Amino acid sequence: MTKRIRQDRPTRQAQIFETAARIFCEKGFDKASMGDISAATGLTKAGLYHHIRSKEELLYEIMSYGMDLFERNVLNKVMAIEDPLERIRATLRGHVLLVTRDRPKEITVILHESNALRGRYRDRINARKKRYVKFLEKTFRELARSGSARRVDPSVATFAMLGMINWIYQWYRPDGRLDENALADTLADLFLGGLLKPAAASR
Amino acid sequence: MTKRIRQDRPTRQAQIFETAARIFCEKGFDKASMGDISAATGLTKAGLYHHIRSKEELLYEIMSYGMDLFERNVLNKVMAIEDPLERIRATLRGHVLLVTRDRPKEITVILHESNALRGRYRDRINARKKRYVKFLEKTFRELARSGSARRVDPSVATFAMLGMINWIYQWYRPDGRLDENALADTLADLFLGGLLKPAAASR
């Protein structure tokens, strides 16, 4: 139920999540301690453990919230688009803009700490990631059936697209010369149309 | 001089690097301790410190060796290729095969611990990474001048390609249905020719 509370008003628990996400981004999950988080929130350690059971639970809650943001702002908006080409372009643009314009700390934590979760926490986050992978694979299959796409293995297309997008946070500087909309369009054109001009590509 | 020794015969120092790379891959750099490494190599801690000054130096030496492997097996082999299109295809194939077929632990450490190095160690590794980035950007510019490529920002093309390749170790299973040569070819075709058939791409 933490998710619902969080979206409605900034409760103490939401403040803890927010602070912990920032500290995980700065120090990394392994190096960050519950002591760092209690100090940054102004709570005693006992006070912190009243709201949250463990550092792992905190990581899980942050990643869950990151997946909520992704699903609400990207996936749920594009799933119903009928035309697979329009659907893939809107997904690519939406996903790129989420990581470049909105830059939620929670998404950075998902990307950077993907191996830190264990057990059922890990399974639950992975199931949500897998849902997105299946959606992309299905869209690439539809696109191939429609006759507009080449015969490319849908899993390779999926992970090539995810690699392009998930790498952005490693190099993109929002205050650099490249505007986020231009980046989203360029990546969409590159992925859909390729680097070469049609004549050179078909050689 | 450690590099030269390492290539010639497995010295004690080379064994330490090999073991440390494995432990950093398994536990992550932050969690791995010099105690873990001394236990795995059968050296006392004092013996270990006779060969290496710190865990940071060890990480730097491992990443340097990873960059040696990359430069020797990929970059140095393609730099002299005259035709920019052939050059980019050979680079893409070579880089994909390095991470899928050879899978050196040192490359995984470079990808996974990119934020763990500090100071001059970090500067030196980053300078070598930057050399590769400049090489790719230059090749994309040449390709555009030759008339075969579309007008795509060379930095976006560079990081899109690196994202595709650097993400592979997160999802590719060498014992899966996808052979590494097929993967290398599919990614090269996708990156160069795009997902869409020429007619659909130019719409």
mmCIF file of C-alpha atoms in Angstrom:
data_model
loop_
_atom_site.group_PDB
_atom_site.id
_atom_site.type_symbol
_atom_site.label_atom_id
_atom_site.label_comp_id
_atom_site.label_asym_id
_atom_site.label_seq_id
_atom_site.Cartn_x
_atom_site.Cartn_y
_atom_site.Cartn_z
ATOM 1 C CA MET A 1 0.000 0.000 0.000
ATOM 2 C CA THR A 2 3.029 2.244 0.263
ATOM 3 C CA LYS A 3 2.744 3.086 -3.418
ATOM 4 C CA ARG A 4 -0.708 4.591 -3.127
ATOM 5 C CA ILE A 5 0.174 6.677 -0.091
ATOM 6 C CA ARG A 6 3.312 7.883 -1.837
ATOM 7 C CA GLN A 7 1.504 9.229 -4.850
ATOM 8 C CA ASP A 8 -1.040 11.107 -2.761
ATOM 9 C CA ARG A 9 1.038 13.069 -0.269
ATOM 10 C CA PRO A 10 4.602 13.178 0.931
ATOM 11 C CA THR A 11 4.479 11.041 4.049
ATOM 12 C CA ARG A 12 7.423 10.262 6.267
ATOM 13 C CA GLN A 13 7.814 6.964 4.424
ATOM 14 C CA ALA A 14 7.886 8.745 1.055
ATOM 15 C CA GLN A 15 10.586 11.066 2.407
ATOM 16 C CA ILE A 16 12.627 8.041 3.481
ATOM 17 C CA PHE A 17 12.317 6.475 0.006
ATOM 18 C CA GLU A 18 13.272 9.763 -1.656
ATOM 19 C CA THR A 19 16.341 10.223 0.553
ATOM 20 C CA ALA A 20 17.443 6.597 0.260
ATOM 21 C CA ALA A 21 17.159 6.728 -3.558
ATOM 22 C CA ARG A 22 19.435 9.783 -3.604
ATOM 23 C CA ILE A 23 21.978 8.115 -1.288
ATOM 24 C CA PHE A 24 21.923 4.844 -3.288
ATOM 25 C CA CYS A 25 22.587 6.886 -6.451
ATOM 26 C CA GLU A 26 25.464 8.789 -4.873
ATOM 27 C CA LYS A 27 27.237 6.042 -2.911
ATOM 28 C CA GLY A 28 25.942 2.858 -4.504
ATOM 29 C CA PHE A 29 23.746 0.368 -2.649
ATOM 30 C CA ASP A 30 26.590 -1.701 -1.153
ATOM 31 C CA LYS A 31 28.396 1.282 0.332
ATOM 32 C CA ALA A 32 25.300 3.110 1.578
ATOM 33 C CA SER A 33 24.373 2.237 5.161
ATOM 34 C CA MET A 34 21.151 2.500 7.132
ATOM 35 C CA GLY A 35 23.170 4.947 9.288
ATOM 36 C CA ASP A 36 23.639 7.240 6.252
ATOM 37 C CA ILE A 37 19.913 7.122 5.605
ATOM 38 C CA SER A 38 18.874 7.753 9.193
ATOM 39 C CA ALA A 39 21.308 10.697 9.384
ATOM 40 C CA ALA A 40 19.995 12.198 6.128
ATOM 41 C CA THR A 41 16.345 11.832 7.140
ATOM 42 C CA GLY A 42 16.911 13.126 10.689
ATOM 43 C CA LEU A 43 15.472 9.926 12.152
ATOM 44 C CA THR A 44 17.126 7.715 14.728
ATOM 45 C CA LYS A 45 18.011 4.256 13.460
ATOM 46 C CA ALA A 46 15.193 2.837 15.594
ATOM 47 C CA GLY A 47 12.845 5.414 14.051
ATOM 48 C CA LEU A 48 13.984 4.385 10.573
ATOM 49 C CA TYR A 49 13.392 0.685 11.313
ATOM 50 C CA HIS A 50 9.875 1.569 12.413
ATOM 51 C CA HIS A 51 9.131 2.477 8.785
ATOM 52 C CA ILE A 52 11.220 -0.070 6.950
ATOM 53 C CA ARG A 53 12.494 -3.568 7.773
ATOM 54 C CA SER A 54 15.824 -3.633 5.960
ATOM 55 C CA LYS A 55 18.062 -1.958 3.400
ATOM 56 C CA GLU A 56 16.955 -4.643 0.909
ATOM 57 C CA GLU A 57 13.284 -3.774 1.450
ATOM 58 C CA LEU A 58 14.156 -0.132 0.870
ATOM 59 C CA LEU A 59 15.892 -1.015 -2.406
ATOM 60 C CA TYR A 60 12.887 -3.079 -3.466
ATOM 61 C CA GLU A 61 10.449 -0.254 -2.690
ATOM 62 C CA ILE A 62 12.570 2.234 -4.644
ATOM 63 C CA MET A 63 12.764 -0.069 -7.667
ATOM 64 C CA SER A 64 9.020 -0.770 -7.469
ATOM 65 C CA TYR A 65 8.362 2.937 -7.529
ATOM 66 C CA GLY A 66 10.723 3.280 -10.534
ATOM 67 C CA MET A 67 8.734 0.573 -12.336
ATOM 68 C CA ASP A 68 5.482 2.402 -11.400
ATOM 69 C CA LEU A 69 6.863 5.566 -13.013
ATOM 70 C CA PHE A 70 7.935 3.692 -16.135
ATOM 71 C CA GLU A 71 4.622 1.885 -16.499
ATOM 72 C CA ARG A 72 2.498 4.973 -15.789
ATOM 73 C CA ASN A 73 4.471 7.386 -17.990
ATOM 74 C CA VAL A 74 5.588 5.107 -20.810
ATOM 75 C CA LEU A 75 4.214 1.590 -21.085
ATOM 76 C CA ASN A 76 0.541 2.227 -20.199
ATOM 77 C CA LYS A 77 0.394 5.113 -22.670
ATOM 78 C CA VAL A 78 1.582 3.121 -25.667
ATOM 79 C CA MET A 79 0.178 -0.374 -25.140
ATOM 80 C CA ALA A 80 -3.108 0.392 -26.862
ATOM 81 C CA ILE A 81 -1.600 1.982 -29.993
ATOM 82 C CA GLU A 82 -2.889 -0.155 -32.851
ATOM 83 C CA ASP A 83 -0.172 0.313 -35.479
ATOM 84 C CA PRO A 84 2.992 -1.559 -34.395
ATOM 85 C CA LEU A 85 5.301 0.988 -36.052
ATOM 86 C CA GLU A 86 3.641 3.914 -34.298
ATOM 87 C CA ARG A 87 3.643 1.870 -31.083
ATOM 88 C CA ILE A 88 7.367 1.157 -31.212
ATOM 89 C CA ARG A 89 8.235 4.746 -32.076
ATOM 90 C CA ALA A 90 6.113 6.099 -29.223
ATOM 91 C CA THR A 91 7.642 3.569 -26.806
ATOM 92 C CA LEU A 92 11.181 4.476 -27.822
ATOM 93 C CA ARG A 93 10.514 8.215 -27.552
ATOM 94 C CA GLY A 94 8.685 7.875 -24.243
ATOM 95 C CA HIS A 95 11.358 5.672 -22.692
ATOM 96 C CA VAL A 96 14.191 7.988 -23.875
ATOM 97 C CA LEU A 97 12.387 11.064 -22.526
ATOM 98 C CA LEU A 98 11.783 9.343 -19.180
ATOM 99 C CA VAL A 99 15.527 8.833 -18.679
ATOM 100 C CA THR A 100 16.671 12.169 -20.160
ATOM 101 C CA ARG A 101 14.011 14.737 -19.221
ATOM 102 C CA ASP A 102 12.472 13.323 -16.047
ATOM 103 C CA ARG A 103 15.627 11.443 -14.889
ATOM 104 C CA PRO A 104 14.002 9.792 -11.880
ATOM 105 C CA LYS A 105 16.601 8.600 -9.360
ATOM 106 C CA GLU A 106 14.572 5.412 -9.026
ATOM 107 C CA ILE A 107 15.250 4.485 -12.676
ATOM 108 C CA THR A 108 18.984 5.031 -12.169
ATOM 109 C CA VAL A 109 18.807 2.725 -9.139
ATOM 110 C CA ILE A 110 17.021 0.053 -11.234
ATOM 111 C CA LEU A 111 19.739 0.227 -13.893
ATOM 112 C CA HIS A 112 22.703 0.470 -11.602
ATOM 113 C CA GLU A 113 21.759 -1.983 -8.870
ATOM 114 C CA SER A 114 20.162 -4.705 -10.975
ATOM 115 C CA ASN A 115 22.254 -7.378 -9.264
ATOM 116 C CA ALA A 116 21.820 -6.141 -5.700
ATOM 117 C CA LEU A 117 18.298 -7.517 -5.116
ATOM 118 C CA ARG A 118 17.837 -11.130 -4.075
ATOM 119 C CA GLY A 119 15.064 -13.691 -3.666
ATOM 120 C CA ARG A 120 11.411 -12.731 -4.040
ATOM 121 C CA TYR A 121 12.192 -9.007 -4.266
ATOM 122 C CA ARG A 122 14.361 -9.725 -7.286
ATOM 123 C CA ASP A 123 11.733 -12.037 -8.801
ATOM 124 C CA ARG A 124 9.024 -9.383 -8.557
ATOM 125 C CA ILE A 125 11.072 -6.638 -10.220
ATOM 126 C CA ASN A 126 12.280 -9.064 -12.882
ATOM 127 C CA ALA A 127 8.688 -10.084 -13.653
ATOM 128 C CA ARG A 128 7.815 -6.447 -14.353
ATOM 129 C CA LYS A 129 10.909 -5.991 -16.547
ATOM 130 C CA LYS A 130 10.006 -9.192 -18.381
ATOM 131 C CA ARG A 131 6.531 -7.876 -19.110
ATOM 132 C CA TYR A 132 8.128 -4.967 -20.973
ATOM 133 C CA VAL A 133 10.497 -7.302 -22.849
ATOM 134 C CA LYS A 134 7.528 -9.482 -23.938
ATOM 135 C CA PHE A 135 5.620 -6.382 -25.064
ATOM 136 C CA LEU A 136 8.568 -5.283 -27.233
ATOM 137 C CA GLU A 137 9.127 -8.746 -28.702
ATOM 138 C CA LYS A 138 5.431 -9.003 -29.556
ATOM 139 C CA THR A 139 5.489 -5.585 -31.218
ATOM 140 C CA PHE A 140 8.553 -6.514 -33.301
ATOM 141 C CA ARG A 141 6.820 -9.714 -34.393
ATOM 142 C CA GLU A 142 3.712 -7.785 -35.439
ATOM 143 C CA LEU A 143 5.867 -5.317 -37.350
ATOM 144 C CA ALA A 144 7.537 -8.166 -39.236
ATOM 145 C CA ARG A 145 4.137 -9.689 -40.078
ATOM 146 C CA SER A 146 2.879 -6.316 -41.334
ATOM 147 C CA GLY A 147 5.609 -6.434 -43.976
ATOM 148 C CA SER A 148 7.297 -3.157 -42.990
ATOM 149 C CA ALA A 149 10.144 -4.656 -40.951
ATOM 150 C CA ARG A 150 13.024 -6.822 -42.042
ATOM 151 C CA ARG A 151 13.382 -10.296 -40.621
ATOM 152 C CA VAL A 152 15.249 -9.518 -37.404
ATOM 153 C CA ASP A 153 15.170 -11.797 -34.373
ATOM 154 C CA PRO A 154 12.619 -10.063 -32.085
ATOM 155 C CA SER A 155 14.727 -10.709 -28.970
ATOM 156 C CA VAL A 156 17.828 -9.180 -30.531
ATOM 157 C CA ALA A 157 15.785 -6.156 -31.664
ATOM 158 C CA THR A 158 14.372 -5.836 -28.137
ATOM 159 C CA PHE A 159 17.706 -5.947 -26.332
ATOM 160 C CA ALA A 160 19.424 -3.759 -28.938
ATOM 161 C CA MET A 161 16.762 -1.105 -28.305
ATOM 162 C CA LEU A 162 16.971 -1.513 -24.527
ATOM 163 C CA GLY A 163 20.783 -1.338 -24.668
ATOM 164 C CA MET A 164 20.678 1.926 -26.612
ATOM 165 C CA ILE A 165 18.237 3.437 -24.104
ATOM 166 C CA ASN A 166 19.655 1.990 -20.891
ATOM 167 C CA TRP A 167 23.141 3.233 -21.755
ATOM 168 C CA ILE A 168 21.985 6.860 -22.089
ATOM 169 C CA TYR A 169 22.356 7.671 -18.397
ATOM 170 C CA GLN A 170 26.049 6.771 -18.677
ATOM 171 C CA TRP A 171 26.872 9.469 -21.212
ATOM 172 C CA TYR A 172 24.033 11.963 -21.739
ATOM 173 C CA ARG A 173 24.408 15.385 -20.072
ATOM 174 C CA PRO A 174 21.080 17.274 -19.934
ATOM 175 C CA ASP A 175 22.914 20.613 -20.043
ATOM 176 C CA GLY A 176 24.961 19.594 -23.107
ATOM 177 C CA ARG A 177 24.415 20.627 -26.726
ATOM 178 C CA LEU A 178 21.946 17.829 -27.393
ATOM 179 C CA ASP A 179 18.302 18.513 -26.561
ATOM 180 C CA GLU A 180 16.354 15.519 -25.215
ATOM 181 C CA ASN A 181 13.705 15.651 -27.950
ATOM 182 C CA ALA A 182 16.379 15.694 -30.644
ATOM 183 C CA LEU A 183 18.052 12.725 -28.947
ATOM 184 C CA ALA A 184 14.772 10.791 -28.776
ATOM 185 C CA ASP A 185 14.052 11.454 -32.469
ATOM 186 C CA THR A 186 17.602 10.630 -33.571
ATOM 187 C CA LEU A 187 17.602 7.331 -31.695
ATOM 188 C CA ALA A 188 14.170 6.429 -33.081
ATOM 189 C CA ASP A 189 15.305 7.234 -36.658
ATOM 190 C CA LEU A 190 18.577 5.344 -36.177
ATOM 191 C CA PHE A 191 16.916 2.275 -34.725
ATOM 192 C CA LEU A 192 14.087 2.164 -37.257
ATOM 193 C CA GLY A 193 15.908 3.362 -40.374
ATOM 194 C CA GLY A 194 19.528 2.450 -39.620
ATOM 195 C CA LEU A 195 22.693 4.416 -40.137
ATOM 196 C CA LEU A 196 22.920 3.944 -43.893
ATOM 197 C CA LYS A 197 20.910 5.485 -46.661
ATOM 198 C CA PRO A 198 18.504 2.914 -48.153
ATOM 199 C CA ALA A 199 20.617 2.421 -51.293
ATOM 200 C CA ALA A 200 23.792 1.729 -49.286
ATOM 201 C CA ALA A 201 21.937 -0.482 -46.788
ATOM 202 C CA SER A 202 20.567 -2.780 -49.476
ATOM 203 C CA ARG A 203 23.921 -3.244 -51.196
ATOM 204 C CA MET B 1 55.765 -3.799 -16.824
ATOM 205 C CA THR B 2 53.104 -6.067 -15.373
ATOM 206 C CA LYS B 3 51.366 -6.290 -18.749
ATOM 207 C CA ARG B 4 54.359 -7.692 -20.578
ATOM 208 C CA ILE B 5 55.104 -10.263 -17.908
ATOM 209 C CA ARG B 6 51.467 -11.263 -17.862
ATOM 210 C CA GLN B 7 51.274 -12.088 -21.538
ATOM 211 C CA ASP B 8 54.413 -14.194 -21.476
ATOM 212 C CA ARG B 9 53.957 -16.519 -18.532
ATOM 213 C CA PRO B 10 51.627 -16.862 -15.599
ATOM 214 C CA THR B 11 53.546 -15.205 -12.799
ATOM 215 C CA ARG B 12 52.332 -14.908 -9.246
ATOM 216 C CA GLN B 13 51.147 -11.378 -10.043
ATOM 217 C CA ALA B 14 49.198 -12.597 -13.074
ATOM 218 C CA GLN B 15 47.553 -15.237 -10.869
ATOM 219 C CA ILE B 16 46.565 -12.534 -8.400
ATOM 220 C CA PHE B 17 45.007 -10.421 -11.188
ATOM 221 C CA GLU B 18 43.160 -13.435 -12.571
ATOM 222 C CA THR B 19 41.752 -14.398 -9.163
ATOM 223 C CA ALA B 20 40.835 -10.821 -8.233
ATOM 224 C CA ALA B 21 39.002 -10.313 -11.560
ATOM 225 C CA ARG B 22 36.927 -13.426 -10.847
ATOM 226 C CA ILE B 23 36.116 -12.288 -7.313
ATOM 227 C CA PHE B 24 35.224 -8.735 -8.432
ATOM 228 C CA CYS B 25 32.853 -10.262 -11.040
ATOM 229 C CA GLU B 26 31.212 -12.533 -8.488
ATOM 230 C CA LYS B 27 30.910 -10.237 -5.456
ATOM 231 C CA GLY B 28 31.294 -6.766 -6.938
ATOM 232 C CA PHE B 29 34.270 -4.513 -6.188
ATOM 233 C CA ASP B 30 32.795 -2.864 -3.077
ATOM 234 C CA LYS B 31 31.936 -6.143 -1.367
ATOM 235 C CA ALA B 32 35.126 -7.988 -2.313
ATOM 236 C CA SER B 33 37.873 -7.662 0.276
ATOM 237 C CA MET B 34 41.647 -8.077 0.124
ATOM 238 C CA GLY B 35 41.003 -10.911 2.603
ATOM 239 C CA ASP B 36 38.861 -12.720 -0.014
ATOM 240 C CA ILE B 37 41.637 -12.333 -2.554
ATOM 241 C CA SER B 38 44.425 -13.469 -0.256
ATOM 242 C CA ALA B 39 42.348 -16.521 0.744
ATOM 243 C CA ALA B 40 41.616 -17.426 -2.899
ATOM 244 C CA THR B 41 45.238 -17.048 -3.983
ATOM 245 C CA GLY B 42 46.628 -18.911 -0.964
ATOM 246 C CA LEU B 43 48.772 -15.928 -0.018
ATOM 247 C CA THR B 44 48.887 -14.253 3.361
ATOM 248 C CA LYS B 45 47.638 -10.680 3.370
ATOM 249 C CA ALA B 46 51.228 -9.474 3.821
ATOM 250 C CA GLY B 47 52.237 -11.635 0.861
ATOM 251 C CA LEU B 48 49.441 -10.143 -1.223
ATOM 252 C CA TYR B 49 50.504 -6.594 -0.324
ATOM 253 C CA HIS B 50 54.016 -7.472 -1.452
ATOM 254 C CA HIS B 51 52.642 -7.750 -5.005
ATOM 255 C CA ILE B 52 50.006 -5.045 -4.988
ATOM 256 C CA ARG B 53 49.571 -1.802 -3.044
ATOM 257 C CA SER B 54 45.790 -1.601 -2.722
ATOM 258 C CA LYS B 55 42.430 -2.951 -3.892
ATOM 259 C CA GLU B 56 42.142 0.169 -6.108
ATOM 260 C CA GLU B 57 45.467 -0.597 -7.796
ATOM 261 C CA LEU B 58 44.250 -4.138 -8.397
ATOM 262 C CA LEU B 59 41.051 -2.827 -10.013
ATOM 263 C CA TYR B 60 43.097 -0.465 -12.168
ATOM 264 C CA GLU B 61 45.446 -3.255 -13.315
ATOM 265 C CA ILE B 62 42.479 -5.489 -14.185
ATOM 266 C CA MET B 63 40.786 -2.732 -16.196
ATOM 267 C CA SER B 64 44.081 -1.883 -17.938
ATOM 268 C CA TYR B 65 44.405 -5.496 -18.959
ATOM 269 C CA GLY B 66 40.781 -5.460 -20.210
ATOM 270 C CA MET B 67 41.610 -2.401 -22.330
ATOM 271 C CA ASP B 68 44.764 -4.184 -23.612
ATOM 272 C CA LEU B 69 42.584 -7.111 -24.702
ATOM 273 C CA PHE B 70 40.088 -4.811 -26.397
ATOM 274 C CA GLU B 71 42.751 -2.809 -28.204
ATOM 275 C CA ARG B 72 44.775 -5.843 -29.254
ATOM 276 C CA ASN B 73 41.829 -7.969 -30.426
ATOM 277 C CA VAL B 74 39.466 -5.311 -31.766
ATOM 278 C CA LEU B 75 40.640 -1.736 -32.168
ATOM 279 C CA ASN B 76 44.167 -2.315 -33.515
ATOM 280 C CA LYS B 77 42.825 -4.740 -36.091
ATOM 281 C CA VAL B 78 40.289 -2.355 -37.598
ATOM 282 C CA MET B 79 41.920 1.087 -37.355
ATOM 283 C CA ALA B 80 43.712 0.773 -40.683
ATOM 284 C CA ILE B 81 40.683 -0.357 -42.712
ATOM 285 C CA GLU B 82 40.320 2.270 -45.420
ATOM 286 C CA ASP B 83 36.607 2.111 -46.205
ATOM 287 C CA PRO B 84 34.613 3.617 -43.284
ATOM 288 C CA LEU B 85 31.659 1.278 -43.821
ATOM 289 C CA GLU B 86 33.852 -1.823 -43.760
ATOM 290 C CA ARG B 87 35.692 -0.334 -40.768
ATOM 291 C CA ILE B 88 32.526 0.200 -38.742
ATOM 292 C CA ARG B 89 31.156 -3.245 -39.575
ATOM 293 C CA ALA B 90 34.433 -4.926 -38.590
ATOM 294 C CA THR B 91 34.558 -2.913 -35.354
ATOM 295 C CA LEU B 92 30.995 -3.809 -34.439
ATOM 296 C CA ARG B 93 31.521 -7.506 -35.190
ATOM 297 C CA GLY B 94 34.864 -7.619 -33.387
ATOM 298 C CA HIS B 95 33.549 -5.856 -30.298
ATOM 299 C CA VAL B 96 30.431 -8.072 -30.123
ATOM 300 C CA LEU B 97 32.531 -11.233 -30.494
ATOM 301 C CA LEU B 98 34.919 -10.066 -27.769
ATOM 302 C CA VAL B 99 32.071 -9.824 -25.242
ATOM 303 C CA THR B 100 30.148 -12.923 -26.400
ATOM 304 C CA ARG B 101 32.761 -15.475 -27.470
ATOM 305 C CA ASP B 102 35.848 -14.522 -25.478
ATOM 306 C CA ARG B 103 33.947 -13.016 -22.502
ATOM 307 C CA PRO B 104 37.004 -11.812 -20.627
ATOM 308 C CA LYS B 105 36.230 -11.175 -16.955
ATOM 309 C CA GLU B 106 38.262 -7.995 -17.246
ATOM 310 C CA ILE B 107 35.763 -6.518 -19.731
ATOM 311 C CA THR B 108 32.872 -7.320 -17.382
ATOM 312 C CA VAL B 109 34.769 -5.543 -14.609
ATOM 313 C CA ILE B 110 35.268 -2.478 -16.861
ATOM 314 C CA LEU B 111 31.547 -2.336 -17.615
ATOM 315 C CA HIS B 112 30.278 -3.095 -14.168
ATOM 316 C CA GLU B 113 32.666 -1.080 -12.013
ATOM 317 C CA SER B 114 33.007 2.034 -14.175
ATOM 318 C CA ASN B 115 32.307 4.275 -11.190
ATOM 319 C CA ALA B 116 34.539 2.477 -8.690
ATOM 320 C CA LEU B 117 37.880 3.909 -9.890
ATOM 321 C CA ARG B 118 38.999 7.333 -8.687
ATOM 322 C CA GLY B 119 41.683 9.910 -9.417
ATOM 323 C CA ARG B 120 44.505 9.223 -11.844
ATOM 324 C CA TYR B 121 43.544 5.547 -12.235
ATOM 325 C CA ARG B 122 40.119 6.637 -13.451
ATOM 326 C CA ASP B 123 41.644 9.298 -15.736
ATOM 327 C CA ARG B 124 43.920 6.774 -17.424
ATOM 328 C CA ILE B 125 41.159 4.246 -18.138
ATOM 329 C CA ASN B 126 38.819 7.018 -19.286
ATOM 330 C CA ALA B 127 41.471 8.322 -21.698
ATOM 331 C CA ARG B 128 41.622 4.902 -23.349
ATOM 332 C CA LYS B 129 37.825 4.667 -23.550
ATOM 333 C CA LYS B 130 37.734 8.174 -25.022
ATOM 334 C CA ARG B 131 40.211 7.158 -27.738
ATOM 335 C CA TYR B 132 37.713 4.510 -28.882
ATOM 336 C CA VAL B 133 34.831 7.011 -28.771
ATOM 337 C CA LYS B 134 36.831 9.488 -30.913
ATOM 338 C CA PHE B 135 37.663 6.714 -33.381
ATOM 339 C CA LEU B 136 33.974 5.837 -33.755
ATOM 340 C CA GLU B 137 32.874 9.469 -34.100
ATOM 341 C CA LYS B 138 35.532 10.054 -36.760
ATOM 342 C CA THR B 139 34.429 6.951 -38.662
ATOM 343 C CA PHE B 140 30.769 8.058 -38.567
ATOM 344 C CA ARG B 141 31.780 11.478 -39.894
ATOM 345 C CA GLU B 142 33.739 9.889 -42.733
ATOM 346 C CA LEU B 143 30.795 7.661 -43.544
ATOM 347 C CA ALA B 144 28.492 10.697 -43.737
ATOM 348 C CA ARG B 145 30.972 12.510 -46.022
ATOM 349 C CA SER B 146 31.185 9.472 -48.281
ATOM 350 C CA GLY B 147 27.480 9.879 -48.970
ATOM 351 C CA SER B 148 26.431 6.409 -47.792
ATOM 352 C CA ALA B 149 25.212 7.401 -44.333
ATOM 353 C CA ARG B 150 22.300 9.558 -43.292
ATOM 354 C CA ARG B 151 22.959 12.746 -41.366
ATOM 355 C CA VAL B 152 23.063 11.349 -37.833
ATOM 356 C CA ASP B 153 24.892 13.109 -35.003
ATOM 357 C CA PRO B 154 28.182 11.141 -34.769
ATOM 358 C CA SER B 155 28.125 11.152 -30.944
ATOM 359 C CA VAL B 156 24.595 9.747 -30.832
ATOM 360 C CA ALA B 157 25.549 7.067 -33.366
ATOM 361 C CA THR B 158 28.632 6.239 -31.260
ATOM 362 C CA PHE B 159 26.815 5.881 -27.967
ATOM 363 C CA ALA B 160 23.861 4.082 -29.547
ATOM 364 C CA MET B 161 26.303 1.481 -30.893
ATOM 365 C CA LEU B 162 28.196 1.258 -27.596
ATOM 366 C CA GLY B 163 24.914 0.936 -25.682
ATOM 367 C CA MET B 164 23.788 -1.953 -27.888
ATOM 368 C CA ILE B 165 27.119 -3.738 -27.375
ATOM 369 C CA ASN B 166 27.746 -2.915 -23.732
ATOM 370 C CA TRP B 167 24.282 -4.176 -22.775
ATOM 371 C CA ILE B 168 24.891 -7.637 -24.261
ATOM 372 C CA TYR B 169 26.547 -9.048 -21.150
ATOM 373 C CA GLN B 170 23.338 -8.302 -19.224
ATOM 374 C CA TRP B 171 21.144 -10.591 -21.314
ATOM 375 C CA TYR B 172 23.130 -12.817 -23.679
ATOM 376 C CA ARG B 173 23.555 -16.471 -22.683
ATOM 377 C CA PRO B 174 26.326 -18.202 -24.673
ATOM 378 C CA ASP B 175 24.555 -21.558 -24.308
ATOM 379 C CA GLY B 176 21.225 -20.166 -25.582
ATOM 380 C CA ARG B 177 19.682 -20.560 -29.031
ATOM 381 C CA LEU B 178 21.550 -17.573 -30.455
ATOM 382 C CA ASP B 179 25.023 -18.217 -31.839
ATOM 383 C CA GLU B 180 27.532 -15.377 -31.288
ATOM 384 C CA ASN B 181 28.261 -14.945 -35.004
ATOM 385 C CA ALA B 182 24.553 -14.668 -35.785
ATOM 386 C CA LEU B 183 24.204 -12.113 -32.993
ATOM 387 C CA ALA B 184 27.149 -10.059 -34.310
ATOM 388 C CA ASP B 185 25.716 -10.078 -37.855
ATOM 389 C CA THR B 186 22.173 -9.254 -36.715
ATOM 390 C CA LEU B 187 23.356 -6.311 -34.620
ATOM 391 C CA ALA B 188 25.529 -5.023 -37.478
ATOM 392 C CA ASP B 189 22.611 -5.272 -39.949
ATOM 393 C CA LEU B 190 20.219 -3.661 -37.478
ATOM 394 C CA PHE B 191 22.542 -0.796 -36.670
ATOM 395 C CA LEU B 192 23.552 -0.136 -40.266
ATOM 396 C CA GLY B 193 20.285 -0.894 -42.040
ATOM 397 C CA GLY B 194 17.699 -0.275 -39.322
ATOM 398 C CA LEU B 195 14.663 -2.286 -38.379
ATOM 399 C CA LEU B 196 12.461 -1.213 -41.263
ATOM 400 C CA LYS B 197 12.576 -2.164 -44.883
ATOM 401 C CA PRO B 198 13.901 0.741 -46.988
ATOM 402 C CA ALA B 199 10.460 1.633 -48.369
ATOM 403 C CA ALA B 200 8.914 1.839 -44.884
ATOM 404 C CA ALA B 201 11.916 3.701 -43.461
ATOM 405 C CA SER B 202 11.731 6.486 -46.030
ATOM 406 C CA ARG B 203 7.992 7.054 -45.539
#
